[in-house]
Amino acid sequence: MNMENMTNEDEELGSLAQEVRKKSLGQAKGIMIFIGVITLGANVFVGAMSESLVRTEIDKEVKIIQNSGQEVDMEYVEEIVSASTRQLQLISALFTALGVAFIVMGFAIYKAPVGITIAALILYLGGQAITAFLDPTMIIRGVLIKIIIVVLLVKSVSAAIAYQNEAQVKSIV
Amino acid sequence: MSEFDQGLSQNDSDLNNEDHNFTELQIVELHVPCWRCGHHWVAGTEWCRHCQAKLTKQSSQRNEEQFILLNGRMHPLFVGLAFSAAMFTISMFMRLLSETPYFQNGDEVAGMVFMGIWEVMDFLLVLASVLYIGADKTCSLMKFSKTTCFGWAALLLLPLIMLINYAYHGIVAEWIGWDVLDFGYVDYHNYFWIILILYCVQPAIVEEVFFRGVMGYCFETVTSPRVSIVLMAILFSLAHVADPISMPYFFFIGLYLGLLRYLSGGLMVPILAHFLHNGAVTWIEILQQ
C-alpha cells in the first residue's frame, strides 16, 4: 500500500515537473517568435530603405570633404552608393532569414527541444555579436532586455534537456 | 568487508531483486548527471552505477539546478559554448585589427605574421578545450583504421562542394560589385610553404578537432547526431565572422563536414576534406596570380 502511494506520488510529482518544463519551453517559444518578428520586421525595413540610408550617410561624408576644400568625383560616389546599397541589402536578407529561422524554431520547439533551444541561444548571441561588430553602439542599446533574453534562453536549454530525459524515461518504462 | 563494500553489494542485490525486469533489458544511459559524481544515470535505476548515490526527488531536482555548474565543473555543453564564444571573440578582434591602416597598407611579411598569431591563438584555445574535455575523447576519433567506406565515399562529393563555393561567391561578387574571395596582400609564389601551413594544414586540423571533435562530443551529451551536425555547422559559420558575406557558405560546408564526421566514424576524413578544400582554393588563387 505504502509503495503504491509512493509510486503515485512520484508520478504526480514527475508530471508536475514536466509541466513546469513545458511552461519554460513555452516561454522560450514566445521569446523566439518575439526575436524572430523583431528581426524580420527591422531588416525588411532596412532592406527596403537601404538606398536612402546609404545615401544619407555618404552625403554627410561628401559634405565634410567638400567643406575642407577638396573636390569629389561624383561618378565614383555613385558607384560607392550602389555597391554599399547592395551590400546592405545582402546583410538585411541574411538577417531576415535569421528572423524567419527564429519564428520556425519557435513553432517547432516541442519537436526537438534541446537542439532548437541550443540553436536559438547560439544564433541569438552570434547575431548580437555580428550586429555589435557592424555597429558598436548596438551593444548598449536594450542591454537589459538582451541579458534577460539570454538568461531565459539558458534556462530553457536546461529545461529542454530535463524535458527530453523525462520523455526518454517514460518511453523506456 | 567494509561498510562501503557491504553497501555496494546491498545495492547490487537490490537492483537484481527489485528491478529484475530491468537487468534483462539493455542498459540505457541517460543524459542526466549524478548529483554526486557526475556520471550518467542508467534508466530505470534509483542508484548511480558509479558512486551508488541514491536518486531521490531532492537529488533529481538538484540535478537540474546543478546542470550548469556540476560539482565545481561546468557541463560539457556550456564548456564547449564558452570555448566557442572565446574563438568567436578572437575572430572578431582579429578582423577589427586587420582593418587598421597598418595591416591594410602593410607588407606581406606583416600580413603573414598577423595570420600566424591568429592561428597560434586558435591552436592554443583548441588545445585547452581538448585538455579540459578530456584528450581521450578526441584522440579516439583520430584513427584512419576506424574510417568506414561510407566516409570515403562521401569524400567524393568534395568537387560538388567546391563548385557550390565558387557559384555562391561568384553570384555575391556579381551582386555587390567586388571580388569577395580576394585575399589581398598574399604572395603565394614566394611563401608557398608558409601559406600551405597557415591556410590549409592548420585550419584543417585545428577547426576539425574543435568543431567536429570537441563540440561534437559536447552536443552529443545532450542531443542526437543529426541535431549535432546542424549545431556544429552553425558554430562553424559563426566562427568565420571575419568573413560575414561567406557565412551562409560556411554553414553549408559545416553541414557537409559534420556529415563526414558521422559517416566516417572519426575525424580523419573531415580533416582530409577540409585540407583538400582549402588546398584547392589556394591552388586556384595561385593560378590566378
Short mmCIF file of C-alpha atoms in Angstrom, two decimals:
data_model
loop_
_atom_site.label_atom_id
_atom_site.label_comp_id
_atom_site.label_asym_id
_atom_site.label_seq_id
_atom_site.Cartn_x
_atom_site.Cartn_y
_atom_site.Cartn_z
CA MET A 1 0.00 0.00 0.00
CA ASN A 2 2.77 2.33 1.02
CA MET A 3 4.75 1.51 -2.10
CA GLU A 4 1.73 2.17 -4.31
CA ASN A 5 1.20 5.57 -2.68
CA MET A 6 4.86 6.38 -3.16
CA THR A 7 4.71 5.46 -6.84
CA ASN A 8 1.61 7.55 -7.44
CA GLU A 9 3.18 10.44 -5.58
CA ASP A 10 6.33 10.09 -7.72
CA GLU A 11 4.30 10.04 -10.91
CA GLU A 12 2.30 13.09 -9.85
CA LEU A 13 5.47 14.98 -8.96
CA GLY A 14 7.08 13.84 -12.21
CA SER A 15 4.19 15.11 -14.30
CA LEU A 16 4.18 18.37 -12.31
CA ALA A 17 7.89 18.84 -13.01
CA GLN A 18 7.23 18.08 -16.66
CA GLU A 19 4.50 20.74 -16.69
CA VAL A 20 6.95 23.29 -15.26
CA ARG A 21 9.46 22.39 -18.00
CA LYS A 22 6.73 22.70 -20.62
CA LYS A 23 5.97 26.16 -19.27
CA SER A 24 9.65 27.08 -19.58
CA LEU A 25 9.68 25.78 -23.16
CA GLY A 26 6.53 27.77 -23.86
CA GLN A 27 8.34 30.84 -22.56
CA ALA A 28 11.27 30.06 -24.88
CA LYS A 29 8.81 29.66 -27.76
CA GLY A 30 7.40 33.12 -27.05
CA ILE A 31 10.90 34.64 -26.87
CA MET A 32 11.95 33.02 -30.16
CA ILE A 33 8.86 34.22 -32.00
CA PHE A 34 9.32 37.70 -30.49
CA ILE A 35 13.00 37.85 -31.56
CA GLY A 36 12.06 36.47 -34.97
CA VAL A 37 9.32 39.04 -35.62
CA ILE A 38 11.50 41.95 -34.43
CA THR A 39 14.49 40.79 -36.54
CA LEU A 40 12.30 40.16 -39.57
CA GLY A 41 10.48 43.49 -39.33
CA ALA A 42 13.61 45.58 -38.71
CA ASN A 43 15.57 44.00 -41.56
CA VAL A 44 12.74 44.14 -44.10
CA PHE A 45 12.54 47.87 -43.26
CA VAL A 46 16.34 48.35 -43.58
CA GLY A 47 16.36 46.35 -46.84
CA ALA A 48 13.56 48.47 -48.31
CA MET A 49 15.11 51.75 -47.19
CA SER A 50 18.73 50.73 -47.88
CA GLU A 51 19.41 53.19 -50.71
CA SER A 52 18.19 56.25 -48.83
CA LEU A 53 20.02 55.13 -45.66
CA VAL A 54 23.31 54.66 -47.54
CA ARG A 55 22.86 57.91 -49.50
CA THR A 56 22.25 59.92 -46.30
CA GLU A 57 25.46 58.58 -44.72
CA ILE A 58 27.59 59.09 -47.85
CA ASP A 59 26.19 62.59 -48.43
CA LYS A 60 27.37 63.53 -44.93
CA GLU A 61 30.88 62.29 -45.77
CA VAL A 62 30.85 64.12 -49.12
CA LYS A 63 29.84 67.40 -47.44
CA ILE A 64 32.68 67.08 -44.92
CA ILE A 65 35.18 66.53 -47.78
CA GLN A 66 33.73 69.43 -49.80
CA ASN A 67 33.83 71.75 -46.76
CA SER A 68 37.54 71.00 -46.36
CA GLY A 69 38.06 72.39 -49.87
CA GLN A 70 38.68 69.11 -51.69
CA GLU A 71 36.97 68.07 -54.92
CA VAL A 72 34.76 64.98 -55.02
CA ASP A 73 34.33 62.72 -58.05
CA MET A 74 30.53 62.31 -58.08
CA GLU A 75 30.66 59.42 -60.54
CA TYR A 76 32.83 57.47 -58.10
CA VAL A 77 30.48 58.43 -55.25
CA GLU A 78 27.54 56.97 -57.20
CA GLU A 79 29.50 53.71 -57.65
CA ILE A 80 30.13 53.56 -53.88
CA VAL A 81 26.45 54.26 -53.15
CA SER A 82 25.41 51.45 -55.48
CA ALA A 83 27.90 48.89 -54.06
CA SER A 84 27.14 49.83 -50.42
CA THR A 85 23.37 49.63 -51.03
CA ARG A 86 23.69 46.12 -52.44
CA GLN A 87 25.94 45.08 -49.58
CA LEU A 88 23.41 46.41 -47.06
CA GLN A 89 20.59 44.61 -48.89
CA LEU A 90 22.56 41.35 -48.74
CA ILE A 91 23.18 41.71 -44.99
CA SER A 92 19.49 42.59 -44.45
CA ALA A 93 18.48 39.49 -46.42
CA LEU A 94 20.73 37.31 -44.23
CA PHE A 95 19.27 38.79 -41.04
CA THR A 96 15.73 38.42 -42.45
CA ALA A 97 16.47 34.73 -42.98
CA LEU A 98 17.68 34.60 -39.36
CA GLY A 99 14.37 36.15 -38.23
CA VAL A 100 12.41 33.55 -40.21
CA ALA A 101 14.60 30.80 -38.68
CA PHE A 102 13.74 32.05 -35.17
CA ILE A 103 9.99 32.00 -35.91
CA VAL A 104 10.18 28.49 -37.42
CA MET A 105 12.25 27.27 -34.44
CA GLY A 106 9.73 28.81 -32.04
CA PHE A 107 6.85 26.88 -33.59
CA ALA A 108 8.86 23.64 -33.79
CA ILE A 109 10.29 23.77 -30.26
CA TYR A 110 8.44 20.69 -28.95
CA LYS A 111 9.70 18.52 -31.85
CA ALA A 112 13.39 18.84 -30.92
CA PRO A 113 13.50 20.92 -27.71
CA VAL A 114 17.22 20.51 -26.93
CA GLY A 115 18.55 21.18 -30.40
CA ILE A 116 16.24 24.11 -31.01
CA THR A 117 16.90 25.84 -27.68
CA ILE A 118 20.69 25.46 -28.10
CA ALA A 119 20.49 26.70 -31.70
CA ALA A 120 18.37 29.67 -30.57
CA LEU A 121 20.89 30.57 -27.85
CA ILE A 122 23.86 30.32 -30.25
CA LEU A 123 22.11 32.23 -33.04
CA TYR A 124 20.90 34.96 -30.69
CA LEU A 125 24.37 35.52 -29.18
CA GLY A 126 26.01 35.25 -32.62
CA GLY A 127 23.52 37.65 -34.18
CA GLN A 128 24.03 40.17 -31.38
CA ALA A 129 27.81 39.91 -31.74
CA ILE A 130 27.66 40.45 -35.52
CA THR A 131 25.33 43.44 -35.04
CA ALA A 132 27.74 44.89 -32.45
CA PHE A 133 30.61 44.24 -34.87
CA LEU A 134 28.84 46.18 -37.64
CA ASP A 135 27.67 48.97 -35.28
CA PRO A 136 29.39 49.04 -31.82
CA THR A 137 26.71 51.38 -30.38
CA MET A 138 24.27 48.46 -30.62
CA ILE A 139 25.97 46.77 -27.62
CA ILE A 140 24.46 49.27 -25.17
CA ARG A 141 21.01 49.57 -26.76
CA GLY A 142 18.49 47.49 -24.81
CA VAL A 143 21.26 45.73 -22.88
CA LEU A 144 18.91 44.78 -20.00
CA ILE A 145 16.40 43.09 -22.34
CA LYS A 146 19.29 41.28 -24.07
CA ILE A 147 20.58 39.94 -20.74
CA ILE A 148 17.06 38.79 -19.74
CA ILE A 149 16.63 37.03 -23.10
CA VAL A 150 20.00 35.24 -22.73
CA VAL A 151 19.19 34.13 -19.16
CA LEU A 152 15.76 32.82 -20.22
CA LEU A 153 17.28 31.00 -23.21
CA VAL A 154 19.93 29.35 -20.98
CA LYS A 155 17.17 28.29 -18.56
CA SER A 156 15.14 26.92 -21.46
CA VAL A 157 18.15 24.81 -22.61
CA SER A 158 18.31 23.29 -19.13
CA ALA A 159 14.52 22.74 -19.08
CA ALA A 160 14.62 21.21 -22.57
CA ILE A 161 17.28 18.68 -21.53
CA ALA A 162 15.30 17.69 -18.43
CA TYR A 163 12.10 17.52 -20.51
CA GLN A 164 13.78 15.28 -23.10
CA ASN A 165 15.25 12.99 -20.41
CA GLU A 166 11.87 12.59 -18.73
CA ALA A 167 10.28 11.79 -22.08
CA GLN A 168 13.06 9.21 -22.74
CA VAL A 169 12.49 7.56 -19.35
CA LYS A 170 8.73 7.39 -19.96
CA SER A 171 9.24 5.83 -23.38
CA ILE A 172 11.66 3.21 -21.92
CA VAL A 173 9.47 2.38 -18.89
CA MET B 1 34.09 -6.43 4.29
CA SER B 2 33.91 -2.67 4.79
CA GLU B 3 30.64 -0.79 5.22
CA PHE B 4 31.08 0.72 1.80
CA ASP B 5 31.54 -2.69 0.15
CA GLN B 6 28.53 -4.04 2.05
CA GLY B 7 26.55 -1.06 0.76
CA LEU B 8 27.68 -1.81 -2.79
CA SER B 9 26.70 -5.46 -2.64
CA GLN B 10 23.40 -4.47 -0.98
CA ASN B 11 22.70 -2.03 -3.81
CA ASP B 12 23.58 -4.65 -6.42
CA SER B 13 21.29 -7.21 -4.83
CA ASP B 14 18.52 -4.58 -4.59
CA LEU B 15 18.95 -3.89 -8.27
CA ASN B 16 18.94 -7.57 -9.16
CA ASN B 17 15.92 -8.43 -7.00
CA GLU B 18 13.66 -5.42 -7.30
CA ASP B 19 14.46 -4.37 -10.85
CA HIS B 20 14.71 -7.88 -12.21
CA ASN B 21 12.99 -6.91 -15.44
CA PHE B 22 15.37 -4.07 -15.95
CA THR B 23 18.51 -6.19 -15.66
CA GLU B 24 17.29 -8.21 -18.62
CA LEU B 25 16.98 -5.08 -20.72
CA GLN B 26 19.79 -3.29 -22.45
CA ILE B 27 21.44 -0.72 -20.16
CA VAL B 28 20.42 2.75 -21.31
CA GLU B 29 22.40 5.74 -20.08
CA LEU B 30 20.52 8.99 -19.55
CA HIS B 31 21.95 12.41 -20.16
CA VAL B 32 21.27 13.32 -16.52
CA PRO B 33 24.47 13.52 -14.49
CA CYS B 34 24.60 12.07 -10.98
CA TRP B 35 24.44 14.84 -8.36
CA ARG B 36 27.41 13.34 -6.50
CA CYS B 37 29.93 12.07 -9.06
CA GLY B 38 28.68 13.50 -12.36
CA HIS B 39 28.42 10.13 -14.16
CA HIS B 40 25.29 9.48 -16.20
CA TRP B 41 22.33 7.67 -14.64
CA VAL B 42 21.05 4.42 -16.05
CA ALA B 43 17.37 4.48 -16.96
CA GLY B 44 15.14 2.62 -14.54
CA THR B 45 17.55 2.56 -11.57
CA GLU B 46 17.37 4.51 -8.35
CA TRP B 47 21.12 4.27 -7.72
CA CYS B 48 24.12 5.72 -9.54
CA ARG B 49 26.14 2.86 -11.02
CA HIS B 50 29.39 4.68 -10.30
CA CYS B 51 29.12 6.05 -6.75
CA GLN B 52 25.88 4.39 -5.58
CA ALA B 53 24.27 7.74 -4.72
CA LYS B 54 20.50 7.44 -4.42
CA LEU B 55 18.36 9.32 -6.91
CA THR B 56 15.75 10.87 -4.66
CA LYS B 57 13.23 13.56 -5.59
CA GLN B 58 15.54 16.10 -3.96
CA SER B 59 18.63 14.91 -5.82
CA SER B 60 16.65 14.79 -9.06
CA GLN B 61 15.72 18.43 -8.55
CA ARG B 62 19.33 19.14 -7.63
CA ASN B 63 20.47 17.57 -10.90
CA GLU B 64 18.55 20.18 -12.83
CA GLU B 65 19.72 23.02 -10.59
CA GLN B 66 23.33 21.91 -10.88
CA PHE B 67 23.09 21.41 -14.62
CA ILE B 68 25.21 24.43 -15.50
CA LEU B 69 27.72 24.06 -12.67
CA LEU B 70 28.12 20.44 -11.64
CA ASN B 71 30.35 19.64 -8.67
CA GLY B 72 32.51 22.65 -9.45
CA ARG B 73 32.88 21.61 -13.13
CA MET B 74 30.75 23.05 -15.87
CA HIS B 75 28.59 20.77 -18.00
CA PRO B 76 30.43 19.87 -21.27
CA LEU B 77 27.78 21.70 -23.30
CA PHE B 78 28.45 25.01 -21.57
CA VAL B 79 32.22 24.42 -21.59
CA GLY B 80 32.03 23.94 -25.36
CA LEU B 81 29.87 27.01 -25.83
CA ALA B 82 32.27 29.08 -23.68
CA PHE B 83 35.24 27.99 -25.81
CA SER B 84 33.24 28.74 -28.97
CA ALA B 85 32.48 32.22 -27.64
CA ALA B 86 36.20 32.74 -27.00
CA MET B 87 37.03 31.64 -30.56
CA PHE B 88 34.31 33.95 -31.89
CA THR B 89 35.71 36.87 -29.88
CA ILE B 90 39.25 36.25 -31.16
CA SER B 91 37.92 36.12 -34.72
CA MET B 92 36.08 39.45 -34.32
CA PHE B 93 39.05 41.10 -32.61
CA MET B 94 41.47 39.98 -35.33
CA ARG B 95 39.08 41.13 -38.03
CA LEU B 96 38.92 44.60 -36.44
CA LEU B 97 42.72 44.63 -36.18
CA SER B 98 43.10 43.62 -39.83
CA GLU B 99 41.10 46.69 -40.85
CA THR B 100 43.56 49.10 -39.23
CA PRO B 101 45.71 51.12 -41.67
CA TYR B 102 48.88 49.24 -40.58
CA PHE B 103 47.63 45.91 -41.92
CA GLN B 104 45.67 47.37 -44.84
CA ASN B 105 48.78 49.04 -46.24
CA GLY B 106 51.36 46.77 -44.63
CA ASP B 107 53.75 44.41 -46.35
CA GLU B 108 53.33 40.68 -46.95
CA VAL B 109 55.51 39.60 -44.02
CA ALA B 110 53.47 41.70 -41.58
CA GLY B 111 50.29 40.14 -43.01
CA MET B 112 51.61 36.62 -42.57
CA VAL B 113 52.91 37.28 -39.04
CA PHE B 114 49.41 38.57 -38.25
CA MET B 115 47.85 35.40 -39.70
CA GLY B 116 50.35 33.29 -37.78
CA ILE B 117 49.47 34.95 -34.45
CA TRP B 118 45.78 34.39 -35.19
CA GLU B 119 46.37 30.70 -35.96
CA VAL B 120 48.52 30.21 -32.83
CA MET B 121 45.78 31.76 -30.64
CA ASP B 122 43.20 29.44 -32.20
CA PHE B 123 45.52 26.46 -31.70
CA LEU B 124 46.07 27.24 -28.00
CA LEU B 125 42.35 27.71 -27.44
CA VAL B 126 41.52 24.41 -29.12
CA LEU B 127 44.29 22.65 -27.19
CA ALA B 128 42.84 23.99 -23.92
CA SER B 129 39.37 22.79 -24.89
CA VAL B 130 40.67 19.31 -25.79
CA LEU B 131 42.51 19.02 -22.45
CA TYR B 132 39.51 20.31 -20.48
CA ILE B 133 37.02 17.95 -22.11
CA GLY B 134 39.49 15.04 -21.95
CA ALA B 135 42.08 14.30 -24.64
CA ASP B 136 40.94 10.66 -24.94
CA LYS B 137 37.56 11.76 -26.32
CA THR B 138 39.20 13.46 -29.31
CA CYS B 139 42.22 11.17 -29.77
CA SER B 140 39.97 8.13 -30.11
CA LEU B 141 38.49 9.74 -33.24
CA MET B 142 41.89 10.35 -34.88
CA LYS B 143 42.37 6.92 -36.45
CA PHE B 144 42.28 6.11 -40.17
CA SER B 145 41.69 2.45 -39.34
CA LYS B 146 38.26 3.27 -37.87
CA THR B 147 37.10 5.07 -41.02
CA THR B 148 34.11 3.47 -42.72
CA CYS B 149 33.71 3.09 -46.51
CA PHE B 150 30.71 5.49 -46.37
CA GLY B 151 33.09 8.17 -45.11
CA TRP B 152 35.48 7.66 -48.04
CA ALA B 153 32.56 7.62 -50.49
CA ALA B 154 31.18 10.90 -49.12
CA LEU B 155 34.59 12.48 -49.75
CA LEU B 156 33.81 12.20 -53.48
CA LEU B 157 31.22 14.96 -53.03
CA LEU B 158 34.03 17.49 -52.43
CA PRO B 159 34.22 18.71 -56.09
CA LEU B 160 30.50 19.48 -55.92
CA ILE B 161 31.07 21.46 -52.71
CA MET B 162 33.85 23.42 -54.44
CA LEU B 163 31.51 24.14 -57.33
CA ILE B 164 28.88 25.49 -54.92
CA ASN B 165 31.60 27.58 -53.24
CA TYR B 166 32.57 29.32 -56.49
CA ALA B 167 28.96 29.62 -57.70
CA TYR B 168 27.87 31.26 -54.42
CA HIS B 169 30.82 33.66 -54.25
CA GLY B 170 30.52 34.42 -57.97
CA ILE B 171 26.86 35.41 -57.59
CA VAL B 172 27.62 37.52 -54.49
CA ALA B 173 30.57 39.22 -56.22
CA GLU B 174 28.37 39.98 -59.23
CA TRP B 175 25.67 41.42 -56.97
CA ILE B 176 27.92 43.58 -54.79
CA GLY B 177 30.41 44.53 -57.45
CA TRP B 178 33.68 43.36 -55.83
CA ASP B 179 35.53 40.08 -55.50
CA VAL B 180 34.66 38.62 -52.13
CA LEU B 181 37.33 35.94 -52.46
CA ASP B 182 40.13 38.46 -52.98
CA PHE B 183 42.67 37.81 -50.21
CA GLY B 184 44.68 40.94 -50.99
CA TYR B 185 48.25 41.11 -49.83
CA VAL B 186 49.26 37.43 -50.13
CA ASP B 187 52.16 36.46 -52.42
CA TYR B 188 51.57 32.75 -52.98
CA HIS B 189 54.73 32.10 -55.00
CA ASN B 190 57.34 33.31 -52.52
CA TYR B 191 55.73 31.99 -49.36
CA PHE B 192 54.16 28.76 -50.61
CA TRP B 193 55.04 26.53 -47.63
CA ILE B 194 54.07 29.09 -45.00
CA ILE B 195 50.76 29.67 -46.78
CA LEU B 196 50.20 25.91 -47.07
CA ILE B 197 50.56 25.58 -43.29
CA LEU B 198 48.60 28.73 -42.39
CA TYR B 199 45.72 28.31 -44.85
CA CYS B 200 45.47 24.55 -45.37
CA VAL B 201 47.12 22.37 -42.70
CA GLN B 202 46.44 24.34 -39.51
CA PRO B 203 42.75 25.22 -40.16
CA ALA B 204 42.01 21.66 -41.30
CA ILE B 205 43.37 20.08 -38.13
CA VAL B 206 42.51 22.72 -35.52
CA GLU B 207 39.00 23.55 -36.77
CA GLU B 208 38.02 19.92 -37.27
CA VAL B 209 39.34 18.87 -33.86
CA PHE B 210 37.37 21.70 -32.26
CA PHE B 211 34.10 21.82 -34.20
CA ARG B 212 33.68 18.17 -35.16
CA GLY B 213 35.65 16.67 -32.23
CA VAL B 214 35.22 18.73 -29.07
CA MET B 215 31.90 20.39 -29.95
CA GLY B 216 30.60 17.16 -31.45
CA TYR B 217 31.23 15.46 -28.10
CA CYS B 218 29.64 18.37 -26.17
CA PHE B 219 26.47 18.31 -28.29
CA GLU B 220 26.29 14.51 -28.22
CA THR B 221 25.96 14.62 -24.43
CA VAL B 222 22.56 16.27 -24.82
CA THR B 223 21.24 15.62 -28.32
CA SER B 224 21.23 13.33 -31.37
CA PRO B 225 23.95 13.22 -34.07
CA ARG B 226 21.61 14.80 -36.65
CA VAL B 227 20.93 17.83 -34.47
CA SER B 228 24.63 17.92 -33.52
CA ILE B 229 25.58 18.27 -37.20
CA VAL B 230 23.33 21.34 -37.58
CA LEU B 231 24.58 22.90 -34.31
CA MET B 232 28.23 22.30 -35.27
CA ALA B 233 27.58 23.92 -38.66
CA ILE B 234 26.01 27.00 -37.01
CA LEU B 235 29.03 27.39 -34.71
CA PHE B 236 31.43 26.80 -37.61
CA SER B 237 29.84 29.57 -39.66
CA LEU B 238 29.74 31.96 -36.68
CA ALA B 239 33.45 31.36 -36.04
CA HIS B 240 34.11 32.71 -39.56
CA VAL B 241 32.57 36.06 -38.68
CA ALA B 242 35.72 37.69 -40.08
CA ASP B 243 34.21 36.91 -43.49
CA PRO B 244 30.48 37.70 -42.93
CA ILE B 245 29.43 37.51 -46.60
CA SER B 246 30.64 33.90 -46.76
CA MET B 247 28.84 32.76 -43.59
CA PRO B 248 25.95 31.00 -45.44
CA TYR B 249 28.53 29.00 -47.40
CA PHE B 250 30.43 28.16 -44.20
CA PHE B 251 27.16 26.87 -42.73
CA PHE B 252 26.69 24.67 -45.78
CA ILE B 253 30.23 23.24 -45.74
CA GLY B 254 29.88 22.82 -41.96
CA LEU B 255 26.91 20.52 -42.61
CA TYR B 256 28.99 18.54 -45.11
CA LEU B 257 31.97 18.17 -42.76
CA GLY B 258 29.65 17.20 -39.88
CA LEU B 259 28.08 14.57 -42.10
CA LEU B 260 31.56 13.26 -42.95
CA ARG B 261 32.36 13.06 -39.22
CA TYR B 262 29.41 10.77 -38.55
CA LEU B 263 29.52 8.80 -41.80
CA SER B 264 33.22 8.04 -41.41
CA GLY B 265 33.09 7.47 -37.65
CA GLY B 266 36.11 9.68 -36.98
CA LEU B 267 37.87 12.96 -37.66
CA MET B 268 40.42 11.87 -40.26
CA VAL B 269 38.10 12.16 -43.29
CA PRO B 270 36.74 15.63 -42.32
CA ILE B 271 40.34 16.79 -41.74
CA LEU B 272 41.34 15.47 -45.17
CA ALA B 273 38.27 17.04 -46.81
CA HIS B 274 38.93 20.40 -45.11
CA PHE B 275 42.60 20.28 -46.18
CA LEU B 276 41.70 19.42 -49.79
CA HIS B 277 39.04 22.17 -49.87
CA ASN B 278 41.38 24.89 -48.59
CA GLY B 279 44.19 23.49 -50.76
CA ALA B 280 42.03 23.72 -53.89
CA VAL B 281 41.02 27.33 -53.09
CA THR B 282 44.69 28.27 -52.55
CA TRP B 283 45.75 26.47 -55.73
CA ILE B 284 43.13 28.38 -57.80
CA GLU B 285 44.42 31.63 -56.23
CA ILE B 286 47.98 30.70 -57.26
CA LEU B 287 46.82 30.01 -60.82
CA GLN B 288 45.04 33.38 -60.92
CA GLN B 289 48.23 35.19 -59.85
#
